[in-house]
Short mmCIF file of C-alpha atoms in Angstrom, two decimals:
data_model
loop_
_atom_site.label_atom_id
_atom_site.label_comp_id
_atom_site.label_asym_id
_atom_site.label_seq_id
_atom_site.Cartn_x
_atom_site.Cartn_y
_atom_site.Cartn_z
CA UNK A 1 -58.83 -34.54 -68.74
CA UNK A 2 -58.00 -31.95 -71.38
CA UNK A 3 -54.38 -31.54 -72.53
CA UNK A 4 -54.26 -28.07 -70.98
CA UNK A 5 -55.48 -29.29 -67.57
CA UNK A 6 -53.16 -32.26 -67.71
CA UNK A 7 -50.18 -29.98 -68.40
CA UNK A 8 -51.23 -27.65 -65.58
CA UNK A 9 -51.38 -30.58 -63.18
CA UNK A 10 -47.92 -31.81 -64.25
CA UNK A 11 -46.51 -28.31 -63.84
CA UNK A 12 -48.03 -28.03 -60.36
CA UNK A 13 -46.60 -31.43 -59.38
CA UNK A 14 -43.19 -30.42 -60.69
CA UNK A 15 -43.22 -27.15 -58.73
CA UNK A 16 -44.29 -28.99 -55.57
CA UNK A 17 -41.47 -31.51 -56.02
CA UNK A 18 -38.97 -28.68 -56.53
CA UNK A 19 -40.19 -26.92 -53.35
CA UNK A 20 -39.92 -30.15 -51.39
CA UNK A 21 -36.41 -30.79 -52.70
CA UNK A 22 -35.32 -27.26 -51.85
CA UNK A 23 -36.81 -27.53 -48.35
CA UNK A 24 -35.05 -30.85 -47.76
CA UNK A 25 -31.72 -29.40 -48.88
CA UNK A 26 -32.16 -26.41 -46.57
CA UNK A 27 -33.12 -28.69 -43.64
CA UNK A 28 -30.06 -30.84 -44.28
CA UNK A 29 -27.90 -27.68 -44.28
CA UNK A 30 -29.39 -26.63 -40.94
CA UNK A 31 -28.67 -30.09 -39.54
CA UNK A 32 -25.04 -29.83 -40.64
CA UNK A 33 -24.86 -26.42 -38.96
CA UNK A 34 -26.15 -27.82 -35.67
CA UNK A 35 -23.78 -30.79 -35.93
CA UNK A 36 -20.86 -28.39 -35.61
CA UNK A 37 -21.82 -27.94 -31.97
CA UNK A 38 -20.73 -30.22 -29.11
CA UNK A 39 -22.18 -33.69 -29.81
CA UNK A 40 -24.89 -35.05 -27.56
CA UNK A 41 -22.66 -37.77 -26.06
CA UNK A 42 -20.19 -35.16 -24.78
CA UNK A 43 -22.13 -32.91 -22.47
CA UNK A 44 -21.88 -30.34 -19.73
CA UNK A 45 -24.36 -31.63 -17.12
CA UNK A 46 -26.58 -28.58 -16.67
CA UNK A 47 -29.87 -27.31 -18.09
CA UNK A 48 -28.95 -23.68 -17.35
CA UNK A 49 -28.35 -22.74 -21.00
CA UNK A 50 -31.63 -24.25 -22.19
CA UNK A 51 -33.46 -22.56 -19.32
CA UNK A 52 -32.01 -19.19 -20.32
CA UNK A 53 -33.05 -19.61 -23.96
CA UNK A 54 -36.54 -20.75 -22.97
CA UNK A 55 -36.94 -17.71 -20.71
CA UNK A 56 -36.04 -15.44 -23.62
CA UNK A 57 -38.61 -17.26 -25.76
CA UNK A 58 -41.34 -16.83 -23.13
CA UNK A 59 -41.04 -20.35 -21.70
CA UNK A 60 -42.69 -22.32 -24.52
CA UNK A 61 -42.37 -25.54 -22.49
CA UNK A 62 -45.10 -24.19 -20.19
CA UNK A 63 -47.64 -23.74 -23.01
CA UNK A 64 -48.84 -27.36 -22.82
CA UNK A 65 -49.04 -30.30 -20.46
CA UNK A 66 -46.02 -32.61 -20.30
CA UNK A 67 -45.40 -36.31 -19.75
CA UNK A 68 -41.68 -36.75 -19.00
CA UNK A 69 -39.87 -40.07 -19.36
CA UNK A 70 -36.52 -41.39 -18.17
CA UNK A 71 -34.92 -44.78 -17.53
CA UNK A 72 -32.20 -46.91 -19.04
CA UNK A 73 -34.23 -48.93 -21.53
CA UNK A 74 -37.69 -48.62 -23.05
CA UNK A 75 -38.02 -44.83 -23.07
CA UNK A 76 -38.66 -44.35 -26.77
CA UNK A 77 -41.12 -47.24 -27.14
CA UNK A 78 -43.04 -46.07 -24.08
CA UNK A 79 -43.03 -42.48 -25.36
CA UNK A 80 -44.49 -43.60 -28.68
CA UNK A 81 -47.24 -45.53 -26.86
CA UNK A 82 -48.16 -42.63 -24.59
CA UNK A 83 -48.32 -40.30 -27.56
CA UNK A 84 -50.52 -42.72 -29.53
CA UNK A 85 -52.92 -43.16 -26.61
CA UNK A 86 -53.24 -39.39 -26.15
CA UNK A 87 -53.82 -38.84 -29.85
CA UNK A 88 -56.53 -41.51 -29.93
CA UNK A 89 -58.28 -39.48 -27.21
CA UNK A 90 -58.47 -36.51 -29.58
CA UNK A 91 -55.56 -34.50 -28.21
CA UNK A 92 -52.96 -32.79 -30.35
CA UNK A 93 -49.57 -34.17 -29.37
CA UNK A 94 -45.90 -33.39 -29.52
CA UNK A 95 -43.25 -36.07 -29.08
CA UNK A 96 -39.54 -35.52 -28.46
CA UNK A 97 -37.29 -38.58 -28.60
CA UNK A 98 -33.67 -39.38 -29.47
CA UNK A 99 -31.69 -40.48 -31.30
CA UNK A 100 -33.25 -40.60 -34.76
CA UNK A 101 -33.15 -43.59 -37.10
CA UNK A 102 -33.42 -42.05 -40.57
CA UNK A 103 -33.69 -38.27 -40.50
CA UNK A 104 -33.17 -35.84 -37.66
CA UNK A 105 -36.69 -34.42 -38.03
CA UNK A 106 -37.98 -37.66 -36.44
CA UNK A 107 -36.89 -36.31 -33.06
CA UNK A 108 -39.61 -33.65 -33.10
CA UNK A 109 -43.02 -35.07 -34.00
CA UNK A 110 -46.43 -33.40 -34.00
CA UNK A 111 -49.52 -35.60 -34.10
CA UNK A 112 -47.28 -38.62 -34.57
CA UNK A 113 -45.45 -37.33 -37.65
CA UNK A 114 -41.99 -35.75 -37.88
CA UNK A 115 -42.17 -32.02 -38.46
CA UNK A 116 -41.74 -31.20 -42.13
CA UNK A 117 -38.56 -29.71 -43.52
CA UNK A 118 -39.99 -26.20 -43.86
CA UNK A 119 -41.15 -26.17 -40.23
CA UNK A 120 -37.81 -27.59 -39.11
CA UNK A 121 -35.93 -24.76 -40.84
CA UNK A 122 -38.36 -22.07 -39.73
CA UNK A 123 -38.19 -23.21 -36.12
CA UNK A 124 -34.40 -23.16 -36.16
CA UNK A 125 -34.32 -19.69 -37.69
CA UNK A 126 -36.81 -18.45 -35.08
CA UNK A 127 -34.84 -19.68 -32.06
CA UNK A 128 -31.31 -19.09 -33.38
CA UNK A 129 -31.02 -15.40 -32.31
CA UNK A 130 -31.89 -16.37 -28.73
CA UNK A 131 -29.50 -19.33 -28.79
CA UNK A 132 -26.73 -17.02 -29.97
CA UNK A 133 -27.50 -14.58 -27.15
CA UNK A 134 -27.12 -17.33 -24.58
CA UNK A 135 -24.02 -18.67 -26.33
CA UNK A 136 -22.48 -15.22 -25.87
CA UNK A 137 -23.43 -15.13 -22.18
CA UNK A 138 -21.96 -18.58 -21.69
CA UNK A 139 -18.72 -17.53 -23.35
CA UNK A 140 -18.47 -14.56 -20.96
CA UNK A 141 -18.79 -16.99 -18.03
CA UNK A 142 -16.17 -19.28 -19.55
CA UNK A 143 -18.82 -21.93 -20.20
CA UNK A 144 -19.62 -23.85 -23.41
CA UNK A 145 -22.24 -22.83 -25.96
CA UNK A 146 -25.43 -24.83 -26.33
CA UNK A 147 -24.74 -28.38 -27.49
CA UNK A 148 -26.31 -30.23 -30.40
CA UNK A 149 -28.84 -31.86 -28.08
CA UNK A 150 -29.68 -28.63 -26.24
CA UNK A 151 -30.47 -26.88 -29.52
CA UNK A 152 -32.90 -29.66 -30.39
CA UNK A 153 -34.58 -29.44 -27.00
CA UNK A 154 -35.17 -25.72 -27.53
CA UNK A 155 -36.45 -26.35 -31.06
CA UNK A 156 -38.83 -29.05 -29.85
CA UNK A 157 -40.34 -26.90 -27.11
CA UNK A 158 -40.74 -24.00 -29.53
CA UNK A 159 -42.25 -26.16 -32.28
CA UNK A 160 -44.76 -27.66 -29.86
CA UNK A 161 -45.86 -24.21 -28.69
CA UNK A 162 -46.20 -22.98 -32.26
CA UNK A 163 -48.23 -26.02 -33.41
CA UNK A 164 -49.82 -25.70 -30.80
CA UNK A 165 -50.05 -29.05 -29.00
CA UNK A 166 -52.17 -30.03 -26.03
CA UNK A 167 -49.63 -32.43 -24.53
CA UNK A 168 -45.91 -33.00 -25.15
CA UNK A 169 -44.39 -36.41 -24.48
CA UNK A 170 -40.73 -35.74 -23.73
CA UNK A 171 -37.94 -38.29 -23.42
CA UNK A 172 -34.77 -37.26 -21.58
CA UNK A 173 -31.50 -37.31 -23.44
CA UNK A 174 -29.55 -38.70 -20.50
CA UNK A 175 -30.26 -39.07 -16.81
CA UNK A 176 -32.85 -36.64 -15.50
CA UNK A 177 -32.02 -34.01 -12.88
CA UNK A 178 -29.60 -32.01 -15.05
CA UNK A 179 -30.88 -33.15 -18.46
CA UNK A 180 -31.71 -30.33 -20.88
CA UNK A 181 -35.34 -31.48 -21.06
CA UNK A 182 -35.79 -31.00 -17.32
CA UNK A 183 -36.71 -27.33 -17.77
CA UNK A 184 -40.18 -28.75 -18.43
CA UNK A 185 -42.40 -29.70 -15.51
CA UNK A 186 -44.00 -33.04 -16.22
CA UNK A 187 -47.40 -33.59 -14.63
CA UNK A 188 -46.58 -37.27 -15.05
CA UNK A 189 -43.07 -38.68 -14.74
CA UNK A 190 -42.36 -42.18 -16.04
CA UNK A 191 -39.27 -44.10 -14.97
CA UNK A 192 -38.69 -47.17 -17.14
CA UNK A 193 -36.32 -49.98 -16.01
CA UNK A 194 -33.03 -48.61 -14.66
CA UNK A 195 -29.70 -50.35 -15.19
CA UNK A 196 -26.03 -49.56 -15.53
CA UNK A 197 -25.32 -47.23 -18.44
CA UNK A 198 -23.58 -43.89 -19.05
CA UNK A 199 -21.58 -44.40 -15.84
CA UNK A 200 -19.24 -41.56 -16.80
CA UNK A 201 -22.08 -39.10 -16.34
CA UNK A 202 -24.62 -40.81 -14.10
CA UNK A 203 -22.55 -42.63 -11.48
CA UNK A 204 -20.95 -45.97 -10.76
CA UNK A 205 -23.84 -47.57 -8.87
CA UNK A 206 -27.54 -48.15 -9.46
CA UNK A 207 -28.36 -45.89 -6.51
CA UNK A 208 -26.37 -42.99 -7.97
CA UNK A 209 -27.98 -43.48 -11.38
CA UNK A 210 -31.45 -43.72 -9.82
CA UNK A 211 -30.93 -40.46 -7.94
CA UNK A 212 -30.15 -38.64 -11.18
CA UNK A 213 -33.10 -40.16 -13.03
CA UNK A 214 -35.48 -39.37 -10.16
CA UNK A 215 -34.72 -35.72 -10.83
CA UNK A 216 -37.53 -35.47 -13.38
CA UNK A 217 -40.16 -36.00 -10.65
CA UNK A 218 -41.60 -32.58 -9.87
CA UNK A 219 -43.57 -31.32 -6.88
CA UNK A 220 -47.08 -32.77 -6.86
CA UNK A 221 -46.57 -34.86 -10.00
CA UNK A 222 -47.54 -38.48 -10.52
CA UNK A 223 -44.65 -40.95 -10.77
CA UNK A 224 -45.24 -44.13 -12.77
CA UNK A 225 -42.42 -46.48 -11.81
CA UNK A 226 -41.50 -49.65 -13.69
CA UNK A 227 -40.51 -52.72 -11.71
CA UNK A 228 -36.96 -52.06 -10.50
CA UNK A 229 -34.12 -53.52 -8.47
CA UNK A 230 -34.88 -52.96 -4.79
CA UNK A 231 -32.27 -50.23 -4.30
CA UNK A 232 -33.50 -48.33 -7.37
CA UNK A 233 -37.13 -48.42 -6.26
CA UNK A 234 -36.26 -47.26 -2.76
CA UNK A 235 -34.18 -44.36 -4.10
CA UNK A 236 -36.73 -43.13 -6.64
CA UNK A 237 -39.68 -43.50 -4.25
CA UNK A 238 -37.83 -41.55 -1.55
CA UNK A 239 -37.23 -38.64 -3.94
CA UNK A 240 -40.87 -38.71 -5.08
CA UNK A 241 -42.17 -38.69 -1.52
CA UNK A 242 -39.95 -35.71 -0.66
CA UNK A 243 -41.63 -33.82 -3.50
CA UNK A 244 -45.16 -34.80 -2.57
CA UNK A 245 -45.59 -36.83 -5.74
CA UNK A 246 -48.12 -39.60 -6.11
CA UNK A 247 -46.27 -42.90 -6.58
CA UNK A 248 -47.64 -45.70 -8.79
CA UNK A 249 -45.48 -48.84 -8.78
CA UNK A 250 -45.53 -51.72 -11.21
CA UNK A 251 -46.07 -54.99 -9.39
CA UNK A 252 -47.80 -53.20 -6.51
CA UNK A 253 -50.43 -50.82 -7.88
CA UNK A 254 -50.44 -51.90 -11.53
CA UNK A 255 -49.46 -55.05 -13.43
CA UNK A 256 -49.26 -57.00 -16.66
CA UNK A 257 -51.85 -59.62 -15.67
CA UNK A 258 -51.52 -61.83 -18.73
CA UNK A 259 -49.58 -61.91 -21.98
CA UNK A 260 -50.10 -64.29 -24.88
CA UNK A 261 -47.98 -64.41 -28.02
CA UNK A 262 -50.17 -63.69 -31.06
CA UNK A 263 -49.62 -63.44 -34.80
CA UNK A 264 -47.80 -60.17 -35.40
CA UNK A 265 -47.44 -59.28 -31.73
CA UNK A 266 -49.08 -60.17 -28.43
CA UNK A 267 -52.41 -60.09 -26.61
CA UNK A 268 -52.34 -58.37 -23.22
CA UNK A 269 -54.39 -58.03 -20.08
CA UNK A 270 -53.28 -54.95 -18.16
CA UNK A 271 -54.30 -53.80 -14.68
CA UNK A 272 -54.11 -50.04 -14.62
CA UNK A 273 -55.24 -47.49 -12.06
CA UNK A 274 -58.80 -47.50 -13.35
CA UNK A 275 -59.32 -51.24 -13.73
CA UNK A 276 -58.43 -54.17 -15.95
CA UNK A 277 -58.08 -53.86 -19.72
CA UNK A 278 -58.43 -57.28 -21.37
CA UNK A 279 -57.65 -58.55 -24.87
CA UNK A 280 -55.46 -55.58 -25.82
CA UNK A 281 -53.56 -56.38 -29.02
CA UNK A 282 -50.07 -54.91 -29.22
CA UNK A 283 -48.36 -55.35 -32.62
CA UNK A 284 -44.87 -55.46 -31.07
CA UNK A 285 -42.75 -58.40 -29.99
CA UNK A 286 -41.27 -59.04 -26.56
CA UNK A 287 -42.26 -59.17 -22.92
CA UNK A 288 -40.53 -55.84 -22.36
CA UNK A 289 -42.97 -54.16 -24.76
CA UNK A 290 -45.90 -55.45 -22.69
CA UNK A 291 -44.42 -53.74 -19.64
CA UNK A 292 -43.79 -50.57 -21.65
CA UNK A 293 -47.46 -50.68 -22.68
CA UNK A 294 -48.52 -50.87 -19.04
CA UNK A 295 -46.46 -47.81 -18.13
CA UNK A 296 -47.89 -45.91 -21.10
CA UNK A 297 -51.45 -46.85 -20.22
CA UNK A 298 -51.10 -45.76 -16.61
CA UNK A 299 -49.32 -42.52 -17.52
CA UNK A 300 -52.24 -41.70 -19.80
CA UNK A 301 -54.79 -42.58 -17.12
CA UNK A 302 -52.98 -40.35 -14.63
CA UNK A 303 -52.83 -37.42 -17.03
CA UNK A 304 -56.34 -37.59 -18.47
CA UNK A 305 -58.50 -38.84 -15.61
CA UNK A 306 -56.35 -38.76 -12.51
CA UNK A 307 -56.52 -42.54 -12.43
CA UNK A 308 -60.06 -43.39 -13.52
CA UNK A 309 -60.60 -45.93 -16.28
CA UNK A 310 -60.20 -44.97 -19.91
CA UNK A 311 -62.55 -46.18 -22.65
CA UNK A 312 -61.38 -49.71 -23.44
CA UNK A 313 -62.21 -49.41 -27.14
CA UNK A 314 -60.14 -46.24 -27.44
CA UNK A 315 -57.23 -47.90 -25.63
CA UNK A 316 -57.46 -50.95 -27.88
CA UNK A 317 -57.57 -48.86 -31.04
CA UNK A 318 -54.52 -46.86 -29.94
CA UNK A 319 -52.36 -49.84 -29.03
CA UNK A 320 -53.27 -51.65 -32.25
CA UNK A 321 -51.63 -48.81 -34.21
CA UNK A 322 -48.44 -48.54 -32.16
CA UNK A 323 -45.09 -48.86 -33.92
CA UNK A 324 -41.57 -48.98 -32.50
CA UNK A 325 -39.01 -48.88 -35.32
CA UNK A 326 -35.69 -50.51 -34.52
CA UNK A 327 -37.03 -52.58 -31.62
CA UNK A 328 -37.30 -56.30 -32.53
CA UNK A 329 -38.32 -55.08 -35.97
CA UNK A 330 -38.42 -57.44 -38.95
CA UNK A 331 -36.87 -55.59 -41.90
CA UNK A 332 -36.48 -58.46 -44.36
CA UNK A 333 -37.69 -62.00 -44.99
CA UNK A 334 -36.02 -65.04 -46.62
CA UNK A 335 -34.08 -65.11 -44.42
CA UNK A 336 -35.66 -63.10 -41.66
CA UNK A 337 -33.56 -60.11 -40.65
CA UNK A 338 -34.43 -58.57 -37.27
CA UNK A 339 -32.98 -55.31 -35.99
CA UNK A 340 -32.92 -54.23 -32.37
CA UNK A 341 -31.26 -51.19 -30.85
CA UNK A 342 -30.18 -52.91 -27.62
CA UNK A 343 -26.97 -51.11 -26.61
CA UNK A 344 -26.35 -52.27 -23.06
CA UNK A 345 -26.46 -55.64 -21.28
CA UNK A 346 -29.90 -55.03 -19.76
CA UNK A 347 -31.38 -54.16 -23.14
CA UNK A 348 -29.69 -57.16 -24.75
CA UNK A 349 -31.07 -59.46 -22.05
CA UNK A 350 -34.62 -58.22 -22.63
CA UNK A 351 -34.20 -58.68 -26.38
CA UNK A 352 -32.79 -62.22 -26.09
CA UNK A 353 -35.60 -63.26 -23.75
CA UNK A 354 -38.09 -62.27 -26.43
CA UNK A 355 -36.41 -63.82 -29.46
CA UNK A 356 -37.27 -67.44 -28.71
CA UNK A 357 -40.96 -66.82 -28.10
CA UNK A 358 -41.43 -64.50 -31.08
CA UNK A 359 -39.26 -66.16 -33.74
CA UNK A 360 -38.69 -69.85 -34.46
CA UNK A 361 -35.09 -69.52 -35.58
CA UNK A 362 -33.19 -72.74 -36.17
CA UNK A 363 -29.96 -70.87 -36.80
CA UNK A 364 -29.37 -67.22 -35.91
CA UNK A 365 -26.32 -65.20 -36.90
CA UNK A 366 -25.63 -61.80 -35.38
CA UNK A 367 -24.30 -58.61 -36.90
CA UNK A 368 -22.97 -56.63 -33.95
CA UNK A 369 -21.42 -53.19 -33.61
CA UNK A 370 -21.21 -51.08 -30.46
CA UNK A 371 -20.22 -47.57 -29.46
CA UNK A 372 -16.81 -47.12 -27.87
CA UNK A 373 -18.27 -45.94 -24.56
CA UNK A 374 -20.50 -48.98 -24.04
CA UNK A 375 -19.96 -52.41 -22.45
CA UNK A 376 -19.12 -54.67 -25.41
CA UNK A 377 -18.16 -57.69 -23.33
CA UNK A 378 -21.42 -57.50 -21.40
CA UNK A 379 -23.49 -57.23 -24.58
CA UNK A 380 -21.64 -60.03 -26.38
CA UNK A 381 -21.87 -62.33 -23.33
CA UNK A 382 -25.66 -61.96 -23.33
CA UNK A 383 -25.82 -62.67 -27.08
CA UNK A 384 -23.42 -65.63 -27.11
CA UNK A 385 -25.87 -68.43 -26.15
CA UNK A 386 -28.36 -67.20 -28.76
CA UNK A 387 -26.10 -66.81 -31.79
CA UNK A 388 -24.55 -69.58 -33.88
CA UNK A 389 -21.98 -67.10 -35.20
CA UNK A 390 -21.33 -63.38 -34.99
CA UNK A 391 -20.19 -60.91 -37.65
CA UNK A 392 -18.47 -57.99 -35.96
CA UNK A 393 -18.77 -54.63 -37.71
CA UNK A 394 -19.03 -50.92 -36.96
CA UNK A 395 -21.38 -48.01 -37.62
CA UNK A 396 -20.11 -45.13 -39.74
CA UNK A 397 -19.54 -42.73 -36.86
CA UNK A 398 -16.38 -41.73 -34.95
CA UNK A 399 -18.17 -42.93 -31.79
CA UNK A 400 -18.17 -46.54 -32.98
CA UNK A 401 -15.73 -49.03 -31.54
CA UNK A 402 -13.50 -50.16 -34.43
CA UNK A 403 -14.47 -53.58 -35.72
CA UNK A 404 -11.02 -55.06 -35.08
CA UNK A 405 -11.11 -53.95 -31.43
CA UNK A 406 -14.58 -55.38 -30.94
CA UNK A 407 -13.41 -58.58 -32.63
CA UNK A 408 -10.75 -59.11 -29.97
CA UNK A 409 -13.46 -59.11 -27.31
CA UNK A 410 -15.77 -61.28 -29.42
CA UNK A 411 -13.03 -63.91 -29.85
CA UNK A 412 -12.79 -64.26 -26.07
CA UNK A 413 -16.56 -64.62 -25.75
CA UNK A 414 -17.46 -66.72 -28.81
CA UNK A 415 -14.24 -68.49 -29.74
CA UNK A 416 -12.30 -68.19 -32.97
CA UNK A 417 -14.50 -70.46 -35.10
CA UNK A 418 -17.66 -68.38 -34.52
CA UNK A 419 -16.37 -64.83 -35.16
CA UNK A 420 -16.10 -62.96 -38.46
CA UNK A 421 -14.85 -59.39 -38.85
CA UNK A 422 -16.30 -57.18 -41.61
CA UNK A 423 -15.92 -53.42 -41.30
CA UNK A 424 -18.57 -52.37 -43.86
CA UNK A 425 -22.14 -52.95 -42.73
CA UNK A 426 -23.50 -54.00 -46.13
CA UNK A 427 -20.82 -56.66 -46.47
CA UNK A 428 -21.38 -57.74 -42.86
CA UNK A 429 -25.11 -58.26 -43.45
CA UNK A 430 -24.43 -60.16 -46.68
CA UNK A 431 -21.99 -62.48 -44.90
CA UNK A 432 -24.41 -63.00 -42.01
CA UNK A 433 -27.18 -64.00 -44.44
CA UNK A 434 -24.81 -66.44 -46.13
CA UNK A 435 -23.71 -67.96 -42.80
CA UNK A 436 -27.28 -68.14 -41.47
CA UNK A 437 -28.43 -70.14 -44.50
CA UNK A 438 -25.32 -72.31 -44.67
CA UNK A 439 -26.53 -75.14 -42.43
CA UNK A 440 -30.34 -75.02 -42.44
CA UNK A 441 -32.96 -75.03 -45.18
CA UNK A 442 -35.57 -73.28 -43.09
CA UNK A 443 -35.52 -71.15 -39.96
CA UNK A 444 -32.42 -69.09 -40.74
CA UNK A 445 -32.24 -65.61 -39.27
CA UNK A 446 -29.99 -62.58 -38.90
CA UNK A 447 -30.01 -60.22 -35.92
CA UNK A 448 -28.50 -56.73 -36.24
CA UNK A 449 -27.90 -55.20 -32.83
CA UNK A 450 -25.53 -53.53 -30.36
CA UNK A 451 -26.13 -49.89 -31.30
CA UNK A 452 -29.06 -47.71 -32.27
CA UNK A 453 -26.88 -46.00 -34.86
CA UNK A 454 -25.95 -49.36 -36.39
CA UNK A 455 -29.62 -50.34 -36.51
CA UNK A 456 -30.48 -47.02 -38.16
CA UNK A 457 -27.94 -47.69 -40.90
CA UNK A 458 -29.19 -51.26 -41.33
CA UNK A 459 -32.79 -50.07 -41.73
CA UNK A 460 -31.73 -47.68 -44.48
CA UNK A 461 -29.62 -50.38 -46.13
CA UNK A 462 -32.56 -52.78 -46.13
CA UNK A 463 -35.09 -50.27 -47.40
CA UNK A 464 -36.84 -49.31 -44.15
CA UNK A 465 -35.36 -45.85 -43.79
#
């Protein structure tokens, strides 16, 4: 290459880097602006504001087909699998999930990739005038302005219409019937396992929670229902039948027929609506991921064929490329450090059940931090038989339970000799590594869990962000 051409290339690379840096800075500024709104964990249970903005925008959520997902655990992993299956079938996809692990743009993905910073900023600028109009209307009614989460729902629907996508895979923020995402009409509704969580908003019993989550099932849709406690299944099925929805139940109509642990994941045989899919490799750990894969497969069958079989090679290729960051994810070796975003007792139970079969730990030390509105005693009680020791810490958010408060609960569950308290996450991980390796030469491990936000920070700390 001539000196002149080489200089021209360097100049072009420099200009591109400067544009990218400027776009990132502007996107970060927009994020800070949105953060000034009501946070997503403090909500006004209504989708009225989002509906009003979408109407002003011409209802972008009706410009594409929608798969809508709710449940207590497994929503994000299942969403990622549905999206990957649809993309492998040649469709352009949108995916809306929350929360994010590294950058907020992860919440809005097109064709499996977070929207770029320039698109993020442009989308926000496009929808902001309409958001401000509805904010003003809300103020006149004595109601709150759109929240942080509601703004992102509007942005996602608009970005998907602009792309444009063929199908959007949309995960609820919380619940279902009044969730901001429920302005969309999902042709397929997926309800993952339901347990106790967010009782302040969803209700104090499984039946009350199930009634709220069943709210995403629309007239004439197909409901794909994970195996549930009896009262949950009865509640969700009753709502679906009232709305003339087709009901597909795990354990009745569909099933995980076989599951074998394999190097780097598991080998599955799944019975869907269209038949049996054998020798499907899933590069994720845990029995719960096999059941998530089944739900994703059947949701895709229902959307694309009405229930007929999909091409087995296409299904296999899609599942082989699935990722689920922050879910039984190995982020370091020597010793092995695993992160998992389990943040309620049901999620912790599913995680613990998968640890023994997927990892041959001789000594496992936990790094645990939870949000103040969660069930710390329930989570710690599930973890106690699995962990040799626990290092209690906290994520860097006002929502986090202070480490010293969590430590008081941990002392009751684990006993004084097995509990350490370290407020800073980096120091907590370092101590956990030291304690894990203190009594074994091989087979030491560290588990970071209790909060998705804590896991997000740990991934960044350990170079996965």
